[in-house]
XYZ file of C-alpha atoms in Angstrom:
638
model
C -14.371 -3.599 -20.987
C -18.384 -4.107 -22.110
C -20.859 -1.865 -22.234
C -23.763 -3.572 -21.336
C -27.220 -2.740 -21.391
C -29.033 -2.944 -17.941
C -31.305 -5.596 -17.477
C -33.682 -7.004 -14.552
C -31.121 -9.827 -13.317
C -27.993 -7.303 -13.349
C -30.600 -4.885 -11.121
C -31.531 -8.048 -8.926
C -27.543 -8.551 -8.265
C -27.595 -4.923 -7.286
C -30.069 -4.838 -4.825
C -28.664 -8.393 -3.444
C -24.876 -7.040 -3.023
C -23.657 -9.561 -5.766
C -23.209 -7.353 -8.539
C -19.836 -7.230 -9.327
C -19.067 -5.368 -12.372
C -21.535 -2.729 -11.427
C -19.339 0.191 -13.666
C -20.543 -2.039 -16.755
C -24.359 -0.697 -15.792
C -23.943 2.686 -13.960
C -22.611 5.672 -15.086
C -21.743 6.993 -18.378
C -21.771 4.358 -21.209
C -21.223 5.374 -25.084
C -23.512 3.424 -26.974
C -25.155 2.686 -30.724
C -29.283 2.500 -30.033
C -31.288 2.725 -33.334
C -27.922 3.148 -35.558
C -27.661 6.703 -32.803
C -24.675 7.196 -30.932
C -25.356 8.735 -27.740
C -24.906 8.197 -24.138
C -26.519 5.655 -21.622
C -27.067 7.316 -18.077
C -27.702 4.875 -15.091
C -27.861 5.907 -11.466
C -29.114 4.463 -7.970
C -31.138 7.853 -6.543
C -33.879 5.436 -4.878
C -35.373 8.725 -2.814
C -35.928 11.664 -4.957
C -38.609 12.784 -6.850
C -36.952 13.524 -9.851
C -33.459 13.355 -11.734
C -32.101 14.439 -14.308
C -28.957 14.828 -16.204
C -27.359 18.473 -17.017
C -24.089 19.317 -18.338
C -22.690 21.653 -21.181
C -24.638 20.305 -23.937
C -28.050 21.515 -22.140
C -27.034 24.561 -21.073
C -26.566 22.797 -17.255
C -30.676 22.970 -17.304
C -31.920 19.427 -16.958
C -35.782 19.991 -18.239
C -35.256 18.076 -20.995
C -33.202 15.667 -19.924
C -35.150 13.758 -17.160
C -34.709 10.455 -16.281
C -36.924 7.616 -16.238
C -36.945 5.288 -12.754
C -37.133 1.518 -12.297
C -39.438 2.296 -9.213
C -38.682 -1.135 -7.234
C -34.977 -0.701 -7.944
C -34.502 3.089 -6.890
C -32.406 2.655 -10.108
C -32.871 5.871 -12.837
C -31.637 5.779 -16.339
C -31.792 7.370 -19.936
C -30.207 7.676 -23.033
C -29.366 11.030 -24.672
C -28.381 10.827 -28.528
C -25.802 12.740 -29.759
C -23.517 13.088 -26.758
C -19.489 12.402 -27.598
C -16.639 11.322 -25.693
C -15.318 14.484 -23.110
C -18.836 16.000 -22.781
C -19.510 17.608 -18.754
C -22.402 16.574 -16.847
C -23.589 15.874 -13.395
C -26.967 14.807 -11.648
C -29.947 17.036 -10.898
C -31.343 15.605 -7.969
C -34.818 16.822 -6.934
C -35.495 15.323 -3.363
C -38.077 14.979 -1.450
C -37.718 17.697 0.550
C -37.880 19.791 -2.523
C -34.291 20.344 -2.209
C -31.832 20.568 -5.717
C -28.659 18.709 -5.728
C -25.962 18.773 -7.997
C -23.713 15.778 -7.974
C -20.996 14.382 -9.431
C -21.933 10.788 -10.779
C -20.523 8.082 -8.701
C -19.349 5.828 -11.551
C -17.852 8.826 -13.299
C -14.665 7.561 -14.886
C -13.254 10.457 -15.095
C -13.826 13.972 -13.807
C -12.560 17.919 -14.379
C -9.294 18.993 -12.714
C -10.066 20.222 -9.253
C -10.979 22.344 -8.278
C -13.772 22.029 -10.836
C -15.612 18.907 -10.421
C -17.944 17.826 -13.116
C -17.661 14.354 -14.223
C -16.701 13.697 -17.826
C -18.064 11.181 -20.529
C -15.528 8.597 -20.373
C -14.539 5.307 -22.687
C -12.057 3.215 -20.857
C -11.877 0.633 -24.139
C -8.966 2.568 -26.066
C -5.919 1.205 -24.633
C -4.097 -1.830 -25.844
C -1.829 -3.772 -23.381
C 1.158 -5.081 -23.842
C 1.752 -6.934 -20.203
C 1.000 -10.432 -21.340
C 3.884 -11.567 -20.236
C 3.659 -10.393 -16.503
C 0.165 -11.548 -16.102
C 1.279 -14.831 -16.940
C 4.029 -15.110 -14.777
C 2.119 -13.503 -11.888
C -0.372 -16.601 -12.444
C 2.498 -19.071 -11.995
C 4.039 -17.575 -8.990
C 3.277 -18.190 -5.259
C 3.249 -14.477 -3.948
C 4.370 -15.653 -0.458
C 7.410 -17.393 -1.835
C 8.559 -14.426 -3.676
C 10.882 -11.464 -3.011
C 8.432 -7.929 -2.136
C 10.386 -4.958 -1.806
C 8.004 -2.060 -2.219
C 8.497 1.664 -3.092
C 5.589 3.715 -1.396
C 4.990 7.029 -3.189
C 2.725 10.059 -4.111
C 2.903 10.930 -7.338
C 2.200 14.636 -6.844
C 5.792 15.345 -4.910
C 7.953 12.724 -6.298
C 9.423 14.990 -8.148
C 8.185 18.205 -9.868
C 8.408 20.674 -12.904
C 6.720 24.302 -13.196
C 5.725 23.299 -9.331
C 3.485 20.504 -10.692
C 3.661 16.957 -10.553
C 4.933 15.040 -13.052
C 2.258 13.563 -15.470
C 1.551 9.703 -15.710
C 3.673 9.886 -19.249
C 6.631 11.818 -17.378
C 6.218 8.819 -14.033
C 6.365 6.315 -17.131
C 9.758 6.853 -17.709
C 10.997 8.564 -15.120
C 9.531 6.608 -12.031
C 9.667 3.251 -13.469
C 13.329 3.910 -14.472
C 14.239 4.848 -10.975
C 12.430 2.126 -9.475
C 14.188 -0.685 -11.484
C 17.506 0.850 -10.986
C 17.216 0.955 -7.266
C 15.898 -2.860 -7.056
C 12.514 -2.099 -5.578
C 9.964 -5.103 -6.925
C 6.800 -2.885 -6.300
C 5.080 0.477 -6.253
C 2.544 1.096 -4.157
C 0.736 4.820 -4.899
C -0.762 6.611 -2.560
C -4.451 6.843 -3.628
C -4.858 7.968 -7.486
C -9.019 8.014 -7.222
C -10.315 11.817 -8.145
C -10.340 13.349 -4.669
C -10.929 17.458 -4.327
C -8.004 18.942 -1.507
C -4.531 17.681 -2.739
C -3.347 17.975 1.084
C -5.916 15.005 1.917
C -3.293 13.028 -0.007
C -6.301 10.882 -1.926
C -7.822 9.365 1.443
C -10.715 11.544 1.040
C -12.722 10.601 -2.233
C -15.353 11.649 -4.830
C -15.045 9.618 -7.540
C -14.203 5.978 -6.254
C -14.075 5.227 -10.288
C -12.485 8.471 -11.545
C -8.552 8.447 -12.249
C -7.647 11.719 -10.527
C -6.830 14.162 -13.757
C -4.304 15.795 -12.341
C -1.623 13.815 -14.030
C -3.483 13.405 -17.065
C -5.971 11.019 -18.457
C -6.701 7.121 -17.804
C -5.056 5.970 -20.836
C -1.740 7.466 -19.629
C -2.135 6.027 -16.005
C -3.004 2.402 -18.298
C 0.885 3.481 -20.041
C 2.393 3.828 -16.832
C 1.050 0.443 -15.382
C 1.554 -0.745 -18.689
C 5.803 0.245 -18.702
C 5.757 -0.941 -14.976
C 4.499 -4.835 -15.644
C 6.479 -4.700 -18.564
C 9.676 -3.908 -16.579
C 8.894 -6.602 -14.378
C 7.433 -3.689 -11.151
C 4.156 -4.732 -9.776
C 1.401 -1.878 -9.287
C -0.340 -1.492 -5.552
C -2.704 0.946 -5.089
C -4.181 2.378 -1.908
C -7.865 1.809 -1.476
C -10.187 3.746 0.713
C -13.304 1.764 1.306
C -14.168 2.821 4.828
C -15.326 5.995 4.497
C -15.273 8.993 2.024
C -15.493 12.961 2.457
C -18.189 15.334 3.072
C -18.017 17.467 -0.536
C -21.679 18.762 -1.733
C -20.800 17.438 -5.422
C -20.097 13.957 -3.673
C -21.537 10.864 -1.699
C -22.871 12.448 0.851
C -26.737 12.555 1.327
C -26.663 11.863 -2.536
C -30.383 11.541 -2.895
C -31.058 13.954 0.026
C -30.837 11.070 2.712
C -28.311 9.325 4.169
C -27.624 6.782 1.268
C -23.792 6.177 1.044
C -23.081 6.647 4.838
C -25.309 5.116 7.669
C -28.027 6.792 8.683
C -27.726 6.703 12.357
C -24.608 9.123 12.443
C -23.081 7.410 15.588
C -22.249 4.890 12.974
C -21.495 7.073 10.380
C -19.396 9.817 11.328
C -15.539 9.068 11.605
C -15.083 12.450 13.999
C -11.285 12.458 13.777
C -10.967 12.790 9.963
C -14.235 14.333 9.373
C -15.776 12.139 7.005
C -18.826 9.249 6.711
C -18.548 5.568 7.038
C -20.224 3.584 4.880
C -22.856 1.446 5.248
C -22.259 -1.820 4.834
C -25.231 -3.281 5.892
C -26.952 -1.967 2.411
C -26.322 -4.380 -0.382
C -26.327 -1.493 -2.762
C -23.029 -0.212 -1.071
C -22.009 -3.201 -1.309
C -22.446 -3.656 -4.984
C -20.672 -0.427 -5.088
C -17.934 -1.129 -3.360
C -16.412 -4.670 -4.077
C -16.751 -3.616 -7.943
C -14.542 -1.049 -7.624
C -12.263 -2.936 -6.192
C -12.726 -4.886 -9.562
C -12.776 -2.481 -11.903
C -9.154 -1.155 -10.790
C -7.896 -4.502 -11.615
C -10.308 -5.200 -14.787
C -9.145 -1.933 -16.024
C -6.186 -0.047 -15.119
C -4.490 -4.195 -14.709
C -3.477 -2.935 -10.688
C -1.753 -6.061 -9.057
C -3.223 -5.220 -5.598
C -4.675 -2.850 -3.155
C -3.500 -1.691 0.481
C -6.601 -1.500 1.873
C -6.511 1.698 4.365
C -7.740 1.863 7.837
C -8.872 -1.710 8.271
C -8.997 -1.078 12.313
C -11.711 1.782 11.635
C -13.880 -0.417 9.723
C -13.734 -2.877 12.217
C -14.104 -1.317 15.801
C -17.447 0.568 15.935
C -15.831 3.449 18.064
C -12.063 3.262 16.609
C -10.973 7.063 17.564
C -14.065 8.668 18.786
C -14.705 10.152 22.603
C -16.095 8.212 24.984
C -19.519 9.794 24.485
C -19.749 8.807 21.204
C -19.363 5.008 21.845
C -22.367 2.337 20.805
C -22.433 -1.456 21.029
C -23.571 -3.517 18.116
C -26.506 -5.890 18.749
C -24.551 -8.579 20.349
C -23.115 -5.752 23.246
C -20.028 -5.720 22.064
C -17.955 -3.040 20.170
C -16.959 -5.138 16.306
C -18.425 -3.934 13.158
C -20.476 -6.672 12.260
C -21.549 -5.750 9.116
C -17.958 -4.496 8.048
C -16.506 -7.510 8.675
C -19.010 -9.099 6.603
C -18.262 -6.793 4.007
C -14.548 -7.437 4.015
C -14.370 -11.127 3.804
C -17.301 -10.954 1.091
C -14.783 -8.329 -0.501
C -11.406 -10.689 -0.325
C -13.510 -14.118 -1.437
C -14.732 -12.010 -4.506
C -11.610 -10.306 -5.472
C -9.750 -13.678 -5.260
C -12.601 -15.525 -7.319
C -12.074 -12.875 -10.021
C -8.535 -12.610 -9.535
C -6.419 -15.032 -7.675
C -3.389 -13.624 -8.160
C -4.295 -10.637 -6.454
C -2.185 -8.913 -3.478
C -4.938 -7.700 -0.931
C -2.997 -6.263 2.035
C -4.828 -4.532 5.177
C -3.466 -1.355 6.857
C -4.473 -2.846 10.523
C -3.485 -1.546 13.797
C -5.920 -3.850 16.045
C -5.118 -6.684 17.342
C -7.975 -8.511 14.956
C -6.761 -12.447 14.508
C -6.545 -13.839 11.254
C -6.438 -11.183 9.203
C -4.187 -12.844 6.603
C -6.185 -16.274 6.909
C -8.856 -17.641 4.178
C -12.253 -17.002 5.012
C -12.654 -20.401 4.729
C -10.149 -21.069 7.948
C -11.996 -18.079 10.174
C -9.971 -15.507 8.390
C -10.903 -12.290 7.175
C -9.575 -13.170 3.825
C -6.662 -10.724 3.390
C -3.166 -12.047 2.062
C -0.990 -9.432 3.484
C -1.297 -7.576 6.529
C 1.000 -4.131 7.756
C 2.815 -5.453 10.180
C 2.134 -2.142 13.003
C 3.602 -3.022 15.543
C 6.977 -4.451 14.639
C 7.031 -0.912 13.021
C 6.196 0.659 16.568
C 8.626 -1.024 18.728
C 11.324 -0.849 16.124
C 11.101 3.021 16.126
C 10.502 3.434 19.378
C 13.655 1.275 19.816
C 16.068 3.013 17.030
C 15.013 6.963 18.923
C 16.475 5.367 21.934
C 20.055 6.560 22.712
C 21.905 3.153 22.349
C 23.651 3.409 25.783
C 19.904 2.786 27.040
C 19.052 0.339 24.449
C 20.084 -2.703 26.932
C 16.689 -1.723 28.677
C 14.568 -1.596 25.829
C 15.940 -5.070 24.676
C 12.327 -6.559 24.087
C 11.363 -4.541 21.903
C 14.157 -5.750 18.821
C 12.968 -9.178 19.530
C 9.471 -9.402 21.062
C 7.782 -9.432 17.026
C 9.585 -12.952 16.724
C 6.978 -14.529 19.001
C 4.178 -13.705 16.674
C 6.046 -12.865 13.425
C 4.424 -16.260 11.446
C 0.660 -15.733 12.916
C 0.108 -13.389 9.751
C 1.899 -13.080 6.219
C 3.070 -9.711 7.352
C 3.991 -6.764 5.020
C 7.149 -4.734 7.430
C 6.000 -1.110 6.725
C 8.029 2.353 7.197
C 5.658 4.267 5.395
C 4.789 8.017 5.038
C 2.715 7.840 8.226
C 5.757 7.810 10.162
C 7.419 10.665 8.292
C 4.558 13.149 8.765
C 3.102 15.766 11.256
C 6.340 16.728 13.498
C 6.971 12.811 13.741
C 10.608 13.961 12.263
C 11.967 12.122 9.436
C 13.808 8.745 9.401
C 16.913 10.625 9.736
C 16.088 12.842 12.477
C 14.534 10.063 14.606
C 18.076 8.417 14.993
C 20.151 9.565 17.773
C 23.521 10.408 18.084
C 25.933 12.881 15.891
C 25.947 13.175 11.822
C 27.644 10.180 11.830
C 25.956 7.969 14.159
C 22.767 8.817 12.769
C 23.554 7.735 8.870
C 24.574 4.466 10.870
C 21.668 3.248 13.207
C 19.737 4.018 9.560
C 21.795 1.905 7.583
C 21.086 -0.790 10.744
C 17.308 -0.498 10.978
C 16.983 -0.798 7.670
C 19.072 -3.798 6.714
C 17.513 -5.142 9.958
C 14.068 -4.587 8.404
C 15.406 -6.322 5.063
C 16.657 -9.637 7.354
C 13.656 -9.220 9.357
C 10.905 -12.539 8.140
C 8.178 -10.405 6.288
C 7.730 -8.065 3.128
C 9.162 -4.841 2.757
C 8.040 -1.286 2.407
C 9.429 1.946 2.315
C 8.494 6.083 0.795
C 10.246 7.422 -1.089
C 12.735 9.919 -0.634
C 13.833 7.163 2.452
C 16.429 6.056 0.121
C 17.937 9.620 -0.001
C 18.456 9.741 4.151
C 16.044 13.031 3.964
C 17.073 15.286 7.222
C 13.424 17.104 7.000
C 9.950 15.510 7.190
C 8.096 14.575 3.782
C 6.948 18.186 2.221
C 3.492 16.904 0.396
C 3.763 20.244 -1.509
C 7.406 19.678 -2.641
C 9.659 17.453 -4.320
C 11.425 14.908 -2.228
C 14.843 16.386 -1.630
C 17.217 14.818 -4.588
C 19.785 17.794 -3.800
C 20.810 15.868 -0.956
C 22.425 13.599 -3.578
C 25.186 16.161 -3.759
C 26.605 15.360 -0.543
C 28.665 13.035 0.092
C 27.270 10.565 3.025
C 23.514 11.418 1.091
C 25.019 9.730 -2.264
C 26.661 7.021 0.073
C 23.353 6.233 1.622
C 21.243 5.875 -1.901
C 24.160 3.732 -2.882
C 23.706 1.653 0.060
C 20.198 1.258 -0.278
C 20.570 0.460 -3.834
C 22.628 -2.247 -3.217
C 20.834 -4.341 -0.067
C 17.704 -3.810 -2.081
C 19.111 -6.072 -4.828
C 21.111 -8.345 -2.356
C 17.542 -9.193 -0.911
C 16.126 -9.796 -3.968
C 19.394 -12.293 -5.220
C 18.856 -14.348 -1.658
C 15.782 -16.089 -1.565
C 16.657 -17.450 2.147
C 15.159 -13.652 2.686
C 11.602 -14.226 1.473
C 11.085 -17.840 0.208
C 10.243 -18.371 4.061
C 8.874 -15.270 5.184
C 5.463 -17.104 6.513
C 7.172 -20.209 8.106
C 8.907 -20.863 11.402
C 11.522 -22.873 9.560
C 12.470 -19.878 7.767
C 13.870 -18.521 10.700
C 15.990 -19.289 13.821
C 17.779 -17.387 16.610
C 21.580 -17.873 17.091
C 21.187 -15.151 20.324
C 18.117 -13.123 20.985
C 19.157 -12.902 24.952
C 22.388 -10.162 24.774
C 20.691 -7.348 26.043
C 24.442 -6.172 27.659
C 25.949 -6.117 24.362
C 22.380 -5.047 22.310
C 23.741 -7.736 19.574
C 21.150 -10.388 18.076
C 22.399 -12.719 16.145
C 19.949 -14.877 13.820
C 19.864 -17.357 10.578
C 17.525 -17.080 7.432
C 16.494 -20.067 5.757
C 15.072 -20.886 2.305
C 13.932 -24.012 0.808
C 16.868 -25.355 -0.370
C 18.040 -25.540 2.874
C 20.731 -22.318 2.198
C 20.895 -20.367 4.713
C 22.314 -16.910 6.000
C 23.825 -15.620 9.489
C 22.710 -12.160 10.044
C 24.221 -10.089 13.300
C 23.045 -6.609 14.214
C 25.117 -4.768 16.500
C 22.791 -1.959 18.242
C 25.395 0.302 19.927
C 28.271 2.217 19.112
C 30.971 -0.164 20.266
C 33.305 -2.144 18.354
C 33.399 -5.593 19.140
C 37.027 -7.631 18.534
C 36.968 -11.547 18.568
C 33.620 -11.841 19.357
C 32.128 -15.067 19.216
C 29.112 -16.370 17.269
C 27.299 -19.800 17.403
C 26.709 -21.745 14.184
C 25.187 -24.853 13.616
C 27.490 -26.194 11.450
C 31.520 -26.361 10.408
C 33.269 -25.342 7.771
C 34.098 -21.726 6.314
C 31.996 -18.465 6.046
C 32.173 -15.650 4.103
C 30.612 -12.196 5.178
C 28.585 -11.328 1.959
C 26.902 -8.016 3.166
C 28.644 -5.343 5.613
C 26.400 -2.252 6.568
C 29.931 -0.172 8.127
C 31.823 -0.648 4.724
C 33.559 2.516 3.603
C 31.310 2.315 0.700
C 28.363 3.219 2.121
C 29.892 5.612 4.480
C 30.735 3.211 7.430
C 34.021 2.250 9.683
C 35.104 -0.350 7.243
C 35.221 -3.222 9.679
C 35.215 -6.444 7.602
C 36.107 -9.622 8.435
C 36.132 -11.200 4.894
C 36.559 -15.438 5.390
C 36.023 -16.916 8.657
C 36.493 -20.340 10.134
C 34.160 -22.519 12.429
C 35.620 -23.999 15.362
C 34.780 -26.594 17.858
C 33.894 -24.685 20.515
C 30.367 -24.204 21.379
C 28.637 -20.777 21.656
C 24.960 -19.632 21.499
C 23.618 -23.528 22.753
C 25.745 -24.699 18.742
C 28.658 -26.805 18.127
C 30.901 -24.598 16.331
C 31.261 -20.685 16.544
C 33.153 -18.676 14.632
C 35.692 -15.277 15.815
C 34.106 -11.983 13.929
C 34.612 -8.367 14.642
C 31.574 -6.636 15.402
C 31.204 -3.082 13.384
C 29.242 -0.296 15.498
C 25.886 0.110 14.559
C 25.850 -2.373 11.571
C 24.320 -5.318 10.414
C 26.768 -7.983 9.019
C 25.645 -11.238 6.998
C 27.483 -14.533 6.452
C 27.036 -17.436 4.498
C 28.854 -20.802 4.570
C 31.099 -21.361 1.858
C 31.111 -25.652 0.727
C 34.765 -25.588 -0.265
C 37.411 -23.585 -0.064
C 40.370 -23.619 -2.766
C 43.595 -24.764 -0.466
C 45.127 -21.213 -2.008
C 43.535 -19.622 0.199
C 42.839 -21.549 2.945
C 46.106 -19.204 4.423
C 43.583 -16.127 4.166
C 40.982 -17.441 6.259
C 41.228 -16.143 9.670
């Protein structure tokens, strides 16, 4: 990364919302002026009276360190010699209501450990790469034809030592280890941005361009993306551009005045996490905010971003009372100048980067959130797929011998499953405030529980659409996620626990070895129903298709009941073998197989053929057809 000097045209991008790169003018820079090494400090404070910069080499008294201002900019800037690498400082803000602020610079790259929170001189140039490789496959590759199994996971209770998280060095090995022996494709990390209450999980933010410190410093996080690309695991990171949190030392009323956050606080204040929105309508925040999105891909090489809380960008009154609600200037109730901002924000991170995964957290019913901008789109790739998530839970806490009435809701996301590229999320949302755990949302005894997850899972895995999962999922946790704990890797010591990771393990690289699972995921082809209708029996029955035409039976039995010579359309003859069995012994099932089958004439499901299976309880079961069978065997094949 350059450190460049600021001049007029970079300012004019500024104040016009097209510059870019903006962490290459403000903040912190380490530069050479008159054969001096010092620092270069650049802020936008467009209403104060004064500023100036304070920190541990003045004592924290700013007299002598004032800035000069580029008046028709609001833009303020000097250069003090002698400054090094790890030096504190802040911003002395004198406003115009005679007011003092201290605040923490918004370009800071790097800040102290909370709960101090002074930023830090920062280079970001040290670090030297070794992830050629993956960047140039990732060019080559069509994201949307590729398998995307993702690991979701905060790095602070992942696991711990001493009651702390591990560091970025420690997740280097550790993480990244774990993650390629359990077949995942991705991480995506909750967000890592310097944010000051660890129980806010990273959602509420100070430093949009500060690694947080508490796992150590920016070249370790570059290590652990680093060991990650190298070991062929793409990096997601969640992104919180829609609003940020009320701290003195941070964004809010930075120059005394609303500057960040709208300054008609109908618009700005999000009342039900109890932070600002930001305005979008100033090209400054603008500037601001689609560089960052930049910079985390410029520097730190992140594949991606799950951008959170796209519906509360969107919706001008998304979770506020009724007395709170305002129309925008057309009557009705859309951002305007949000969605302006995000498809501004997709067409420029895909200019810079077209390889880039941008996927938006959405729970409105918004169209064409996955679509080019181009096509009426808001310019996403990905979107969370909500409410297949919603109906599928809703579905799995049902006791099964009700399930025949709540039939719909298994197959209902099939009638809209291709109108976005769709991401299929259990996430740590849904494992949070008394929502119980995966686990505990099944019904039924010890055993029927470890079964209807095994089923909703592999379901989700057959399911068209991307995959993603927290962690600690894998490990069948009884007890919601503990943010100030470890995940609960004892569990490992029991038997249907170990069974379960094992299980997991395995489907996650069976999906990734069968590209009729995700070459498709977008298309209609890529999918077709052998039985949606059985509501009696709660059994769907469905094929998979990829391009070479290879396809895959999938059946998911939703009750307890064992089904014997049960009969299955197919839409073609010949022989097929059952290549994946959620109820084998293995993985703590019944252990009903049924090995080699054999189509007959006899039609079934609106098909030709069908073929005779037994149906486990509570299990998903895949098949695929087998081109010739060795006349050895042909005696084995029932």
């Amino acid at each position: 990364m350059l450190d460049l000097l600021p001049t007029m045209e970079q300012l004019d991008l500024f104040t016009e919302g097209d510059l870019f790169q903006a962490y290459k003018l403000f903040g912190a820079h380490i530069e050479k002026r008159d054969g001096v090494i010092g620092v270069r400090f650049t802020v936008w404070v467009p209403n104060a009276k004064s500023v100036h910069v304070v920190g541990d080499f003045n004592g924290w008294i700013g007299e002598q360190h004032r800035m000069h201002k580029v008046e028709e900019y609001g833009v303020w800037n000097i250069f003090i010699p002698h400054l090094v690498e790890g030096d504190l400082y802040k911003y002395e803000i004198h406003t115009m209501s005679n007011q003092v602020l201290l605040k923490s610079d918004p370009y800071a790259f790097f800040s102290e450990k909370r709960p101090q929170t002074a930023s830090i001189v920062k280079s970001l140039n040290h670090y030297h790469w070794q992830d050629d490789n993956w960047q140039s496959e990732k060019r080559k590759s069509n994201v949307h034809a590729k398998p995307m199994n993702i690991y979701e996971v905060h790095l602070g209770s992942w696991k711990k030592r001493n009651n702390e998280g591990l560091s970025y060095e420690q997740l280097a090995d550790e993480l990244v280890e774990y993650v390629i022996g359990m077949g995942y494709t991705h991480i995506e990390l909750l967000p890592l941005m310097e944010h000051p209450y660890d129980r806010s999980w990273g959602y509420q933010i100070t430093g949009y361009y500060s690694l947080t410190s508490r796992y150590g410093t920016p070249e370790q996080f570059m290590y652990f993306v680093d060991r990650c690309h190298q070991n062929g695991i793409g990096v997601i990171l969640d992104w919180v551009p829609g609003h940020f949190c009320k701290d003195e030392h941070g964004l809010r009323q930075f120059d005394g005045t609303p500057l960040y956050e709208h300054e008609d606080m109908m618009k700005a204040e999000k009342p039900l996490w109890g932070t600002l929105s930001f305005d979008y309508n100033k090209p400054e925040v603008v500037s601001f905010l689609i560089s960052n999105a930049l910079f985390w891909m410029d520097v730190y090489h992140i594949d991606g971003f799950r951008v959170d809380a796209v519906a509360s960008m969107i919706n001008l009154n998304f979770d506020k009372p009724r007395h709170q609600h305002i129309k925008n200037k057309n009557g009705s109730t859309e951002n305007l100048e949000a969605l302006q901002f995000i498809k501004k924000l997709n067409e420029t991170v895909f200019q810079y980067f077209p390889d880039a995964l941008m996927m938006a957290e959405d729970s409105s019913d918004w169209p064409l959130v996955s679509a080019p901008t181009y096509d009426g789109g808001l310019g996403f790739n990905f979107k969370w797929n909500m409410g297949w998530m919603n109906d599928m839970l809703r579905y799995m806490e049902t006791d099964s011998i009700f399930r025949p009435y709540e039939h719909k809701l298994i197959t209902f996301s099939l009638l809209y499953a291709f109108s976005e590229n769709y991401v299929l999320p259990f996430s740590h949302d849904e494992v949070v405030h008394g929502k119980k755990s995966m686990l505990n949302k099944m019904p039924g005894d010890y055993w029927q529980k470890f079964a209807n997850l095994r089923l909703i899972y592999s379901y989700q895995m057959t399911h068209p659409g991307k995959k993603l999962n927290f962690m600690g999922s894998e490990l069948a946790q009884f007890e919601e996620w503990k943010d100030l704990e470890q995940i609960d890797w004892m569990l490992l010591n029991f038997e249907m626990h170990d069974k379960y990771q094992q299980f997991v393990k395995e489907l996650n690289f069976f999906y990734k070895l069968e590209p009729a699972l995700w070459e498709l995921d977008s298309y209609p082809s890529g999918f077709q129903w052998m039985d949606a209708n059985n509501d009696k029996d709660c059994i769907i029955s469905f094929i998979r298709k990829g391009d070479d035409e290879e396809s895959i039976l999938v059946i998911c039995n939703f009750t307890a009941l064992v089904h014997q010579n049960y009969l299955i359309g197919v839409n073609m003859p010949g022989v097929y073998e059952e290549i994946f069995n959620s109820d084998e012994l293995k993985y703590g099932g019944s252990g009903q197989k049924n090995g080699r089958v054999k189509a007959q004439l006899k039609s079934c499901n609106f098909q030709d053929f069908s073929i005779q299976l037994t149906i486990p309880p509570l299990a998903t079961i895949m098949f695929k057809r087998v081109p010739a069978v060795p006349k050895e065997i042909e005696g084995e094949i029932k």
